[in-house]
Short mmCIF file of C-alpha atoms in Angstrom, two decimals:
data_model
loop_
_atom_site.label_atom_id
_atom_site.label_comp_id
_atom_site.label_asym_id
_atom_site.label_seq_id
_atom_site.Cartn_x
_atom_site.Cartn_y
_atom_site.Cartn_z
CA MET A 95 45.01 71.08 23.89
CA LYS A 96 46.28 68.16 21.81
CA PHE A 97 47.97 66.76 24.91
CA TRP A 98 44.68 66.66 26.85
CA LEU A 99 42.90 65.15 23.88
CA LYS A 100 45.47 62.35 23.74
CA VAL A 101 45.21 61.81 27.50
CA PHE A 102 41.40 61.69 27.33
CA LEU A 103 41.41 59.32 24.36
CA SER A 104 43.98 57.07 26.05
CA ILE A 105 41.89 56.90 29.22
CA PHE A 106 38.77 56.22 27.17
CA ILE A 107 40.45 53.45 25.16
CA PHE A 108 42.00 51.77 28.22
CA SER A 109 38.66 51.97 30.05
CA GLY A 110 36.97 50.28 27.11
CA ILE A 111 39.61 47.58 27.00
CA GLY A 112 39.30 47.04 30.76
CA TRP A 113 35.53 46.76 30.55
CA ALA A 114 35.80 44.29 27.64
CA ILE A 115 38.25 42.14 29.59
CA TYR A 116 36.02 42.18 32.68
CA TYR A 117 32.91 41.34 30.64
CA THR A 118 34.63 38.51 28.77
CA ALA A 119 36.27 37.14 31.92
CA THR A 120 32.99 36.97 33.85
CA ASN A 121 31.26 35.25 30.93
CA LEU A 122 34.10 32.75 30.68
CA ALA A 123 34.14 32.21 34.45
CA SER A 124 30.40 31.55 34.60
CA GLU A 125 30.58 29.09 31.71
CA GLN A 126 33.51 27.25 33.31
CA LEU A 127 31.76 27.17 36.69
CA VAL A 128 28.54 25.72 35.29
CA GLU A 129 30.48 23.22 33.19
CA ALA A 130 32.67 22.16 36.12
CA VAL A 131 29.73 21.68 38.48
CA SER A 132 27.71 19.81 35.85
CA THR A 133 30.64 17.57 34.96
CA GLU A 134 31.39 16.86 38.60
CA LEU A 135 27.76 15.98 39.29
CA GLU A 136 27.56 13.72 36.25
CA ILE A 137 30.87 11.95 36.95
CA SER A 138 30.03 11.35 40.59
CA GLY A 139 26.55 10.17 39.63
CA GLU A 140 24.95 12.78 41.84
CA MET A 141 23.02 14.55 39.05
CA ASP A 142 20.19 12.02 39.30
CA LYS A 143 20.37 12.24 43.09
CA VAL A 144 20.05 16.04 42.95
CA LYS A 145 17.08 15.78 40.59
CA GLN A 146 15.44 13.21 42.90
CA GLU A 147 16.00 15.46 45.90
CA ILE A 148 14.36 18.31 44.02
CA GLU A 149 11.38 16.13 43.15
CA GLN A 150 11.01 14.85 46.74
CA ASP A 151 11.67 18.07 48.67
CA PRO A 152 8.38 19.89 49.38
CA ASP A 153 10.15 23.23 49.88
CA LEU A 154 11.88 22.94 46.52
CA GLN A 155 8.64 21.87 44.87
CA ALA A 156 6.97 24.96 46.32
CA PHE A 157 9.81 27.05 44.94
CA ILE A 158 9.44 25.45 41.51
CA ALA A 159 5.73 26.21 41.58
CA ASP A 160 6.52 29.80 42.61
CA GLN A 161 9.21 30.02 39.96
CA HIS A 162 6.59 29.73 37.26
CA ASN A 163 4.77 32.68 38.85
CA VAL A 164 7.92 34.81 39.02
CA ASP A 165 8.03 37.69 36.57
CA GLU A 166 11.54 37.25 35.19
CA LYS A 167 11.51 40.79 33.83
CA LYS A 168 11.57 42.07 37.41
CA LEU A 169 14.54 39.95 38.46
CA PRO A 170 17.83 41.83 38.90
CA PHE A 171 19.59 39.47 36.50
CA LYS A 172 18.42 36.88 34.03
CA THR A 173 21.53 35.06 32.82
CA LYS A 174 24.30 33.21 34.59
CA GLU A 175 26.78 35.77 33.24
CA GLU A 176 24.86 38.64 34.83
CA ALA A 177 24.60 36.62 38.05
CA THR A 178 28.35 36.02 38.06
CA ARG A 179 29.02 39.73 37.68
CA ALA A 180 26.57 40.59 40.46
CA ILE A 181 28.09 38.07 42.87
CA ILE A 182 31.62 39.23 42.11
CA LYS A 183 30.52 42.83 42.64
CA LYS A 184 28.65 42.16 45.90
CA VAL A 185 30.85 39.49 47.49
CA GLY A 186 34.22 40.17 45.90
CA MET A 187 36.60 37.94 44.03
CA THR A 188 39.01 37.41 46.93
CA GLU A 189 36.23 36.41 49.30
CA LEU A 190 34.82 34.02 46.68
CA LYS A 191 38.23 32.39 46.34
CA GLN A 192 38.46 32.07 50.14
CA ILE A 193 35.02 30.48 50.24
CA GLN A 194 36.05 28.04 47.50
CA GLU A 195 39.21 27.07 49.38
CA GLN A 196 37.31 26.61 52.65
CA VAL A 197 34.62 24.48 51.01
CA GLN A 198 37.20 22.31 49.23
CA SER A 199 39.15 21.80 52.44
CA GLY A 200 35.96 20.96 54.34
CA ASN A 201 36.16 23.96 56.68
CA MET A 202 32.88 25.47 55.47
CA THR A 203 29.49 23.80 55.09
CA LYS A 204 26.83 24.39 52.47
CA GLU A 205 24.68 26.14 55.07
CA GLU A 206 27.50 28.55 55.93
CA VAL A 207 27.93 29.43 52.26
CA ILE A 208 24.20 30.04 51.90
CA THR A 209 24.18 32.22 55.03
CA LEU A 210 27.11 34.23 53.72
CA LEU A 211 25.39 34.76 50.37
CA GLU A 212 22.14 35.74 52.08
CA GLU A 213 24.06 38.41 54.01
CA ASN A 214 25.49 39.90 50.81
CA LEU A 215 22.60 39.49 48.37
CA SER A 216 19.03 40.77 48.43
CA GLU A 217 16.01 38.45 48.37
CA GLU A 218 15.38 39.34 44.73
CA GLU A 219 18.95 38.44 43.82
CA ILE A 220 18.72 35.11 45.65
CA LEU A 221 15.43 34.38 43.88
CA ALA A 222 17.09 35.20 40.55
CA LEU A 223 19.96 32.81 41.42
CA LYS A 224 17.46 30.05 42.21
CA VAL A 225 15.64 30.62 38.92
CA ILE A 226 18.92 30.47 36.98
CA ALA A 227 20.07 27.35 38.88
CA TYR A 228 16.74 25.63 38.23
CA LYS A 229 16.97 26.42 34.51
CA GLU A 230 20.54 25.11 34.36
CA LEU A 231 19.51 21.86 36.07
CA GLN A 232 16.75 21.39 33.51
CA LYS A 233 19.21 21.54 30.58
#
């Protein structure tokens, strides 16, 4: 009986440690991703260009208008950390790394990445990503 209790407690403790590592790692990854993209946009001077494109693009303006009508309580995730976990869960870490390598090498376009994400994520999840991205751009 004591043996099984020790086994159960060990499994429970290691599961908790694993969950804590996963949770912390996804939070750290999302922070680093947002920081890296923001820094890259600011260094290259494209941040203002992106904001101008948003202001001039009628589709994006329609989205921004719709974004104010979106009930954020109904979105599948509300923070960039939750979004990171959802994308890792749906797409997979190895596939995300492959996408990153292909984009950096120029073998994959922005449209191909969007298509791939649309295949793996629901419309609600994509809307939640847009809301989070819009909020991050406004910071």
